[in-house]
PDB file of C-alpha atoms and ligand atoms in Angstrom:
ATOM      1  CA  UNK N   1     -14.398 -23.643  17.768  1.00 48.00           C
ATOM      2  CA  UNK N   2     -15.055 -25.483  20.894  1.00 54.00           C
ATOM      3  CA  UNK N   3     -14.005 -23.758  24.441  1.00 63.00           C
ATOM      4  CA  UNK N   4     -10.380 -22.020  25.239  1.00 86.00           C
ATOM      5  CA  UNK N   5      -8.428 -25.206  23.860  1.00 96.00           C
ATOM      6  CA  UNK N   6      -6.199 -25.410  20.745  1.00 98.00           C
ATOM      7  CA  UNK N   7      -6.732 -28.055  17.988  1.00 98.00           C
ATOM      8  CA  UNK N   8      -3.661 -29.254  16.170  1.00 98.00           C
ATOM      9  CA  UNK N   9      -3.101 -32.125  14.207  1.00 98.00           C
ATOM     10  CA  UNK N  10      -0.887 -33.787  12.146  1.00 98.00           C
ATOM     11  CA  UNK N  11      -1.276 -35.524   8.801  1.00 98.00           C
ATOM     12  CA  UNK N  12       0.966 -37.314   6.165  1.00 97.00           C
ATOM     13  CA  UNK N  13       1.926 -40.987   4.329  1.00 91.00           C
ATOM     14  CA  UNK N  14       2.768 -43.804   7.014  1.00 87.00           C
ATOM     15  CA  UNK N  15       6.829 -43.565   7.709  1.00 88.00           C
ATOM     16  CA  UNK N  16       6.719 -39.691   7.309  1.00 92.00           C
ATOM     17  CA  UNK N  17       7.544 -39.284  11.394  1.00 94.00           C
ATOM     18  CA  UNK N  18       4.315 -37.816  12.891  1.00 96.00           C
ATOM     19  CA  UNK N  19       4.436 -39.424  16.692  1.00 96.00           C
ATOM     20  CA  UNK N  20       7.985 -38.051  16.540  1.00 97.00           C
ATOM     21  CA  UNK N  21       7.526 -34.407  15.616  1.00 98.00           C
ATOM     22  CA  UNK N  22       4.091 -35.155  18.154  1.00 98.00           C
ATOM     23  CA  UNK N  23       6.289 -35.921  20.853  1.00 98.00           C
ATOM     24  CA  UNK N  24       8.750 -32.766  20.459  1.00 98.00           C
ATOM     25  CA  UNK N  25       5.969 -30.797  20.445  1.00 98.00           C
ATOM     26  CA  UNK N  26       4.078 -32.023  23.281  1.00 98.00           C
ATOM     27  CA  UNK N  27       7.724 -31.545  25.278  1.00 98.00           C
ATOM     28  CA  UNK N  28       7.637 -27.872  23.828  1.00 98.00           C
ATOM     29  CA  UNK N  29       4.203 -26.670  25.185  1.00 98.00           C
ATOM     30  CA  UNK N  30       4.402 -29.086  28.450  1.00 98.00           C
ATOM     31  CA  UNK N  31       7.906 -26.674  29.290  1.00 97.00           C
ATOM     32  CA  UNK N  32       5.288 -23.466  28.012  1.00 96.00           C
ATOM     33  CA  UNK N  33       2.794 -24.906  30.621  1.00 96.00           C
ATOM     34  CA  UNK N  34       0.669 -25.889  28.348  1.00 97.00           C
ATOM     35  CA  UNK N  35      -1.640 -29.135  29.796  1.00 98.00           C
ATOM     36  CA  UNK N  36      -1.312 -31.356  26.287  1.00 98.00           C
ATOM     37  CA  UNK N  37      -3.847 -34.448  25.721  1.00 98.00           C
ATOM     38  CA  UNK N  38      -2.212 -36.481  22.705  1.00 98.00           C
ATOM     39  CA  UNK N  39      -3.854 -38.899  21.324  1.00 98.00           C
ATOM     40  CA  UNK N  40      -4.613 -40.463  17.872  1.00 98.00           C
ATOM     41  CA  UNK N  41      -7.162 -41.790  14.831  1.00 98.00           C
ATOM     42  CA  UNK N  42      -8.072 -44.834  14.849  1.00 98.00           C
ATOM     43  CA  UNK N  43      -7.768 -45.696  18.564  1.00 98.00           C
ATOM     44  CA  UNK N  44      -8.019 -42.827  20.586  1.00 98.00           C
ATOM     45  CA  UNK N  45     -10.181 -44.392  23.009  1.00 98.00           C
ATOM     46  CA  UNK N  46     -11.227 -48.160  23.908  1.00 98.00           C
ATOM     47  CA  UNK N  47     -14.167 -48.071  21.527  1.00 98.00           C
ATOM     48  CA  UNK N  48     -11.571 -47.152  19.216  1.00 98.00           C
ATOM     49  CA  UNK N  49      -9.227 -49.747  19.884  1.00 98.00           C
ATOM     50  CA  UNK N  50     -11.775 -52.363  18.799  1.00 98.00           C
ATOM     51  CA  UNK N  51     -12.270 -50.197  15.833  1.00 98.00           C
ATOM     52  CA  UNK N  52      -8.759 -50.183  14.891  1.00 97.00           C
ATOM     53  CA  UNK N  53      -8.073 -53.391  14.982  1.00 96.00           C
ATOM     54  CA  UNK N  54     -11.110 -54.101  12.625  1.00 96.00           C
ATOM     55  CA  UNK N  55      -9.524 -51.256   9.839  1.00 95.00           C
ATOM     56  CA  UNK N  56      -5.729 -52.363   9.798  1.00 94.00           C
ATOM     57  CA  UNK N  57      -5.780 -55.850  10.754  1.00 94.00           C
ATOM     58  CA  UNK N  58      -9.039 -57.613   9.352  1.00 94.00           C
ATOM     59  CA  UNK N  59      -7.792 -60.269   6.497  1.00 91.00           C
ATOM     60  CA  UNK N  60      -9.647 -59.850   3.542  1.00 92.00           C
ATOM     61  CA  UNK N  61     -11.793 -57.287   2.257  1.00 93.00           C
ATOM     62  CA  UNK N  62     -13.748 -54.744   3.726  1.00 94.00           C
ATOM     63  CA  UNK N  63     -16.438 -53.000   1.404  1.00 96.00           C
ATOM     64  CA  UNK N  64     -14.837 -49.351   0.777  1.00 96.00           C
ATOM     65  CA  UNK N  65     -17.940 -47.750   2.675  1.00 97.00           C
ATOM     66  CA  UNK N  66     -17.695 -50.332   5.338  1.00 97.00           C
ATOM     67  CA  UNK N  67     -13.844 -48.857   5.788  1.00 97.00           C
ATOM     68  CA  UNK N  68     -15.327 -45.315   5.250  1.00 97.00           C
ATOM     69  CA  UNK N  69     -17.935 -45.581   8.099  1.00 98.00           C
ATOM     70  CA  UNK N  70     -15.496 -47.179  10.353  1.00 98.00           C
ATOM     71  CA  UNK N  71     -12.821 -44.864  10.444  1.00 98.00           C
ATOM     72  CA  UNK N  72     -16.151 -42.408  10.932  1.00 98.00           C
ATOM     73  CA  UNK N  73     -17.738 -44.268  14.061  1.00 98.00           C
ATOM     74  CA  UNK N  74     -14.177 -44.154  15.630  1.00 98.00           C
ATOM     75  CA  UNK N  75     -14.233 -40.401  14.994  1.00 98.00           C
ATOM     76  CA  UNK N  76     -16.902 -39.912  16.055  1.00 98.00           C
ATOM     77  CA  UNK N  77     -16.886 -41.457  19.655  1.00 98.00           C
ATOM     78  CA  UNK N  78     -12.959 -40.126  20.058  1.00 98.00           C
ATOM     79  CA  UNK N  79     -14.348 -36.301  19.255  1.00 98.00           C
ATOM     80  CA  UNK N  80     -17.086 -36.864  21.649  1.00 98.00           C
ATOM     81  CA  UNK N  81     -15.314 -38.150  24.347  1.00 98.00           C
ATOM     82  CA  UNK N  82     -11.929 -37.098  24.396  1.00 98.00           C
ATOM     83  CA  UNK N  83     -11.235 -34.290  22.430  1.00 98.00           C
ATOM     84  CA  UNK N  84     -14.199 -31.983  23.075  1.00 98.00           C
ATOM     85  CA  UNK N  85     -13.909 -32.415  26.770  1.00 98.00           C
ATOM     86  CA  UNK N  86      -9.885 -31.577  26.447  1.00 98.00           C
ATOM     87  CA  UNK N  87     -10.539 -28.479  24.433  1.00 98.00           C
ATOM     88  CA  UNK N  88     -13.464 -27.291  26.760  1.00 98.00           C
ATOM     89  CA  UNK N  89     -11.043 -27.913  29.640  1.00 98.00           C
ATOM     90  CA  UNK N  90      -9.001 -25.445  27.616  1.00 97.00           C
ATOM     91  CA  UNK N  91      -6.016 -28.062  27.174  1.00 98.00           C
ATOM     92  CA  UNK N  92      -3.808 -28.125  23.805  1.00 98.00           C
ATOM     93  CA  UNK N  93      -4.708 -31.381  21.588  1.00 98.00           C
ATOM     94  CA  UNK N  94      -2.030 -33.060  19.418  1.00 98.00           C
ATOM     95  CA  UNK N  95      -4.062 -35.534  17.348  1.00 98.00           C
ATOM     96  CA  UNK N  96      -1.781 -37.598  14.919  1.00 98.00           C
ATOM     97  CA  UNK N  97      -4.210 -37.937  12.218  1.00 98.00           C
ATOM     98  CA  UNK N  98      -7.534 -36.645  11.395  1.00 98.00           C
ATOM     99  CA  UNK N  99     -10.171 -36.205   8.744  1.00 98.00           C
ATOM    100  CA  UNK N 100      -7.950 -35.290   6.196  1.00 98.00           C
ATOM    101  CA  UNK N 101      -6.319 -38.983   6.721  1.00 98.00           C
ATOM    102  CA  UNK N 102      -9.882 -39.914   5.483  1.00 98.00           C
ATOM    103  CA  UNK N 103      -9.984 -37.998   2.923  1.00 98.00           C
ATOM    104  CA  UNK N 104      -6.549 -39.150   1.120  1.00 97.00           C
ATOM    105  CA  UNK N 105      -6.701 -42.684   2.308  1.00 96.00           C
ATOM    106  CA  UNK N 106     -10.154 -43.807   1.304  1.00 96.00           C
ATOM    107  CA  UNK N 107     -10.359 -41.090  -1.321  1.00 92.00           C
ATOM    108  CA  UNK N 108      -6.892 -42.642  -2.906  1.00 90.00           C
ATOM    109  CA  UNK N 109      -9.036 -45.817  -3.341  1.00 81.00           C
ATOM    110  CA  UNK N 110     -10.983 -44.176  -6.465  1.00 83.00           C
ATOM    111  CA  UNK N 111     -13.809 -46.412  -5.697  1.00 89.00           C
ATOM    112  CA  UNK N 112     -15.489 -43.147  -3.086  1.00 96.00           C
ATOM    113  CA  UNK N 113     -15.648 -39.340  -3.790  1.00 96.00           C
ATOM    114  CA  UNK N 114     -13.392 -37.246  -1.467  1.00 96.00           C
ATOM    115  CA  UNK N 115     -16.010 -34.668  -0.893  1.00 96.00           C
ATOM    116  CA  UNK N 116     -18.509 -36.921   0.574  1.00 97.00           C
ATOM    117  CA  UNK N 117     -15.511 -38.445   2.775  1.00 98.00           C
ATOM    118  CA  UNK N 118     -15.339 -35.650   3.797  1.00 97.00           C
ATOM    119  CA  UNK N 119     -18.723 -34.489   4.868  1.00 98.00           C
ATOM    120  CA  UNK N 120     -19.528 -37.953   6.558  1.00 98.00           C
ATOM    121  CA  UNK N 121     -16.013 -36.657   8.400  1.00 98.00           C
ATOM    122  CA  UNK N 122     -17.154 -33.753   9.385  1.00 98.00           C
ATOM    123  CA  UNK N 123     -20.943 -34.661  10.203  1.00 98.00           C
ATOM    124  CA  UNK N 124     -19.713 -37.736  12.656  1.00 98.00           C
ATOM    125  CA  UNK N 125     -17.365 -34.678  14.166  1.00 98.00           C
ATOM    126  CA  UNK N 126     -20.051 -32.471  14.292  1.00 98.00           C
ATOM    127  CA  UNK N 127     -18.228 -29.946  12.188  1.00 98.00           C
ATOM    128  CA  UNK N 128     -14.748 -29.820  14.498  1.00 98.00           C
ATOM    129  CA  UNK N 129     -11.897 -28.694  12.593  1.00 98.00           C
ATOM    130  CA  UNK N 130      -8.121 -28.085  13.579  1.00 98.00           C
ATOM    131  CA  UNK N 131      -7.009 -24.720  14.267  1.00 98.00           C
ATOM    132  CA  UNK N 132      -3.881 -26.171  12.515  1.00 98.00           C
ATOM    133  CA  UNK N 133      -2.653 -29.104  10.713  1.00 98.00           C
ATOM    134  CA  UNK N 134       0.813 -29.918  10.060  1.00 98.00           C
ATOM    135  CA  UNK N 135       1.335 -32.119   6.876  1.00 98.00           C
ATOM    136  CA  UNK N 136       4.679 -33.693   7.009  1.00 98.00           C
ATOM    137  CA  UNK N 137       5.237 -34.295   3.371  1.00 98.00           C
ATOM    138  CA  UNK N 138       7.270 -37.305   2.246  1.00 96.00           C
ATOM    139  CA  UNK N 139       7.788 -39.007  -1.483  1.00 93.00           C
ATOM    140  CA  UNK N 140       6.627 -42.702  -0.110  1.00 90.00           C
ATOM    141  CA  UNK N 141       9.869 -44.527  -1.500  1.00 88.00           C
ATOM    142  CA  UNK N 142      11.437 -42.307   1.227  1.00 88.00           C
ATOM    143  CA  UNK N 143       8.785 -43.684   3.695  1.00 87.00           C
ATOM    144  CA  UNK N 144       8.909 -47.092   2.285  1.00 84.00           C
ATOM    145  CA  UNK N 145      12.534 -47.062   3.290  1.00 85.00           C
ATOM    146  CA  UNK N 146      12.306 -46.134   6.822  1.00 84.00           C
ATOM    147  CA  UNK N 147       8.985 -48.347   7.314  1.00 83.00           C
ATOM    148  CA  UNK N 148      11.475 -51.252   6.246  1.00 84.00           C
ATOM    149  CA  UNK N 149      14.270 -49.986   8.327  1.00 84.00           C
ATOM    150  CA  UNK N 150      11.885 -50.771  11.429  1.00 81.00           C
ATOM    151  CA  UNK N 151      10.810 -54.256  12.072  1.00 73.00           C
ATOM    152  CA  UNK N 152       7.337 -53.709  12.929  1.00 75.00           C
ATOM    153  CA  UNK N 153       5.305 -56.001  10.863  1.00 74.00           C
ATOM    154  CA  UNK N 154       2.492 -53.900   8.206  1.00 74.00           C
ATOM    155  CA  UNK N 155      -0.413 -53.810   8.642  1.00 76.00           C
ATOM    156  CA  UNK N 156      -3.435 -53.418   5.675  1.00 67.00           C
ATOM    157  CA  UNK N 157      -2.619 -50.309   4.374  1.00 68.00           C
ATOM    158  CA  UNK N 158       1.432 -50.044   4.642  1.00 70.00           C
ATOM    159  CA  UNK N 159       0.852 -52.983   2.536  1.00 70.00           C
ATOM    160  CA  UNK N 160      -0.719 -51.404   0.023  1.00 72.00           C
ATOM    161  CA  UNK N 161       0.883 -50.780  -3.446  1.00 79.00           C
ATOM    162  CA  UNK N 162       3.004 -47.839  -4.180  1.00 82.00           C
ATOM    163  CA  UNK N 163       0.606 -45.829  -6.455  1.00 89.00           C
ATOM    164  CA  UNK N 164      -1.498 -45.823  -4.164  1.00 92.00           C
ATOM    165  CA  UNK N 165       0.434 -43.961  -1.397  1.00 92.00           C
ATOM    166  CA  UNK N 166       1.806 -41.637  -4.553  1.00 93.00           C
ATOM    167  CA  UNK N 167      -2.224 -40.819  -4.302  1.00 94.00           C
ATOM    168  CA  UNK N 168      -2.644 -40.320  -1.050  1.00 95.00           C
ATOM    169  CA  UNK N 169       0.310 -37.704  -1.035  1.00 96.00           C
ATOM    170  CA  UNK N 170      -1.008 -36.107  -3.995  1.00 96.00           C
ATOM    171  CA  UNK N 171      -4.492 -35.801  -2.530  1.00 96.00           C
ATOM    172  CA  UNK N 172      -2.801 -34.279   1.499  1.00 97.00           C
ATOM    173  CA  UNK N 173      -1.051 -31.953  -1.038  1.00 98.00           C
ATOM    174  CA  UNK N 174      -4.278 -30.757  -2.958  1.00 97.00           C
ATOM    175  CA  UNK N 175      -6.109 -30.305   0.495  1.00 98.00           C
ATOM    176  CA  UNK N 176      -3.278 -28.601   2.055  1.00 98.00           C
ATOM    177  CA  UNK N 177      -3.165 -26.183  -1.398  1.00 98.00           C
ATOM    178  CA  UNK N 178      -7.207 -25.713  -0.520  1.00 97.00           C
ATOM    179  CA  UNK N 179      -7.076 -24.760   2.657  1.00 98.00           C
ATOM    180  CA  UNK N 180      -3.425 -22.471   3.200  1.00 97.00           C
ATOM    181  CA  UNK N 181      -4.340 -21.020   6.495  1.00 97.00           C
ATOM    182  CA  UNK N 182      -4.897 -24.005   8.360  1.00 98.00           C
ATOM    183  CA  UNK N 183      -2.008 -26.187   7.426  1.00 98.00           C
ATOM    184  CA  UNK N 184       1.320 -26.293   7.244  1.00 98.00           C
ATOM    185  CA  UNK N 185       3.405 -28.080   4.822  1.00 98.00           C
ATOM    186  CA  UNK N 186       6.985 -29.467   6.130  1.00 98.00           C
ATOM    187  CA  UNK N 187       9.247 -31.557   4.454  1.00 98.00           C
ATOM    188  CA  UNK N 188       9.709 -34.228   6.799  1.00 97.00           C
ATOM    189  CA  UNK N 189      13.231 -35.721   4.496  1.00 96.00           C
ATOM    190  CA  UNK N 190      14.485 -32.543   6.894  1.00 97.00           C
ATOM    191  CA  UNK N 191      16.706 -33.082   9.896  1.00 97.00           C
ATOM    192  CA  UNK N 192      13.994 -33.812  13.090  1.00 97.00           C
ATOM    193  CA  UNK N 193      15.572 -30.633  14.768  1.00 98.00           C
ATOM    194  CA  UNK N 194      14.526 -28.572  11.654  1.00 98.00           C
ATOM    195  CA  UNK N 195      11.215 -29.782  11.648  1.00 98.00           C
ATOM    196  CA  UNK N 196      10.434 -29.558  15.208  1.00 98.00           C
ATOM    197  CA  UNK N 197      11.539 -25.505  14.531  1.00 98.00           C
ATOM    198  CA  UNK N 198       9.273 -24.831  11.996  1.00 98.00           C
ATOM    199  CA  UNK N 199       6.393 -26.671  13.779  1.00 98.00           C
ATOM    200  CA  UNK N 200       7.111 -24.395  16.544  1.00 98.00           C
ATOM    201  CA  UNK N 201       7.669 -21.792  15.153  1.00 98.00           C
ATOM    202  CA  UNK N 202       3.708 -21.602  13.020  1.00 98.00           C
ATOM    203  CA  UNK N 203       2.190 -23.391  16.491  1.00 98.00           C
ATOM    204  CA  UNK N 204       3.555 -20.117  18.453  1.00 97.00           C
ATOM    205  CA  UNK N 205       1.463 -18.113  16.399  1.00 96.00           C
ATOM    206  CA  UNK N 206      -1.392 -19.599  17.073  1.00 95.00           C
ATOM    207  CA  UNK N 207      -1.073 -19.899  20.528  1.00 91.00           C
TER     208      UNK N 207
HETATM  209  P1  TYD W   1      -1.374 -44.858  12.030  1.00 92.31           P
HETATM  210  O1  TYD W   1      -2.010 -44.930  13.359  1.00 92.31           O
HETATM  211  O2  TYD W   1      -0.613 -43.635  11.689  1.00 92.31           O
HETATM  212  O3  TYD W   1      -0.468 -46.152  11.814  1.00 92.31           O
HETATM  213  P2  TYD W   1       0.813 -46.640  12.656  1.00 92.31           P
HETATM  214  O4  TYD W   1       0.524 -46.454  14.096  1.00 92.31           O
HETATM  215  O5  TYD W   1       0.908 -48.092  12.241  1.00 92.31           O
HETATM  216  O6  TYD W   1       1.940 -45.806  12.155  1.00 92.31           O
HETATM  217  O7  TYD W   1      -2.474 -45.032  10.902  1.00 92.31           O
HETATM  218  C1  TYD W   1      -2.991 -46.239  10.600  1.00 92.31           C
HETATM  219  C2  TYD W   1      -3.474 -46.275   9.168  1.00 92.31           C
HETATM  220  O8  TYD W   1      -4.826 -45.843   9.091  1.00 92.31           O
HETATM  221  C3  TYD W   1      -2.695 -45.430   8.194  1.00 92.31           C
HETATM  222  O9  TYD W   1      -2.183 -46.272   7.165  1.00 92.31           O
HETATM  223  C4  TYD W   1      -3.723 -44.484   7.591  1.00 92.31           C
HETATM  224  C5  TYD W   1      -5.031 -45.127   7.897  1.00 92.31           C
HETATM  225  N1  TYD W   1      -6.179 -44.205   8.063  1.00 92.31           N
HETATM  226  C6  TYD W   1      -7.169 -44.149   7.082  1.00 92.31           C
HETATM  227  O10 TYD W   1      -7.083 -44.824   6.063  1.00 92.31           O
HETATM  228  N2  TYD W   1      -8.247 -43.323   7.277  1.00 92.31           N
HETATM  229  C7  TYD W   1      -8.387 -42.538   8.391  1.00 92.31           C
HETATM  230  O11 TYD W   1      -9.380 -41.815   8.537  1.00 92.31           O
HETATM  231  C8  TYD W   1      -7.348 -42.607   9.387  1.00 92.31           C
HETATM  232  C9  TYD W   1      -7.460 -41.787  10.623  1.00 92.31           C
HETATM  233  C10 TYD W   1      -6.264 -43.453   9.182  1.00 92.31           C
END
């Protein structure tokens, strides 16, 4: 664990309302005077930016270790340089996604193992994990639905088929079944209010 700060991030299938539950939150422990640095993967920082824009908006194809390494770099330079520093500080981080992202999203592609996503995760992290993780579970025709509903265009991977993000919910499920005590599963088809309570309500104790 890295200095008096708190690690928490949040995982789940595009659609499944992260930044909003993110944005109760930060409210929540900003009125608890809490000092909350929120911030996100890919493109938590201006390296990152560049990054990001390579990973979700780069026509054509991208080898999947290419896509692997990327999503790695930007990890690695937005651990490094923002979240360390916050947690040191002592400040309360609300990442909206993190390795497991990696893991289900590149792992879903069934072309790299989701072990080895993992450890080139952890190893460009230099081992940081969240204290907790909230996975707000959706089924993706839900998501699909409410991506459609805005009228943002999509970028690489909203545009992928629906199998795959089937995948990619099975595999946040199977990590979330591995690893009990540091996530939390919600269902995020529940009203936001109900949500945002049970968020609180698991954050509080590990305050
Ligand atoms: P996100 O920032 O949540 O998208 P948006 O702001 O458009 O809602 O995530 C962008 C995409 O990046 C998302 O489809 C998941 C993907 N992703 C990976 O494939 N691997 C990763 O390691 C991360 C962090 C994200």
């Amino acid at each position: 664990m890295t200095g008096a700060g708190l690690f928490l991030t949040l995982e789940g299938g595009d659609g499944a309302g992260k930044t909003t539950q993110a944005r109760l939150l930060e409210e929540w422990l900003t009125g608890a005077g809490r000092t909350v640095v929120r911030t996100r993967e890919p493109g938590g920082t201006e390296v990152g930016v560049l990054i990001r824009d390579i990973v979700l908006h780069h026509r054509g194809h991208v080898a999947p270790r290419a896509e692997a390494l990327l999503y790695a770099a930007d990890r690695a330079h937005h651990i490094e340089t923002v979240v360390r520093p916050a947690l040191d500080r002592g400040d309360v981080v609300i990442q909206d996604r993190y390795l497991d992202s990696s893991v289900a999203y590149q792992g879903a592609g069934r072309v790299l193992d989701p072990a080895e996503v993992r450890d080139l995760s952890l190893w460009a992290a230099g081992g940081l994990l969240p204290r907790l993780t909230v996975l707000l579970d959706l089924d993706p025709a839900a998501a699909r639905a409410r991506l459609d509903a805005d009228d943002k265009p999509f970028d690489r991977l909203e545009a992928e088929k629906s199998d795959f993000h089937a995948r990619v919910r099975t595999a946040f499920l199977a990590l979330a079944a591995a690893e009990p005590e540091r996530f939390l599963v919600v269902d995020a088809a529940l009203p936001v209010d109900e949500l945002a309570a049970a968020i609180r309500e698991r954050v509080a104790s590990v305050l």
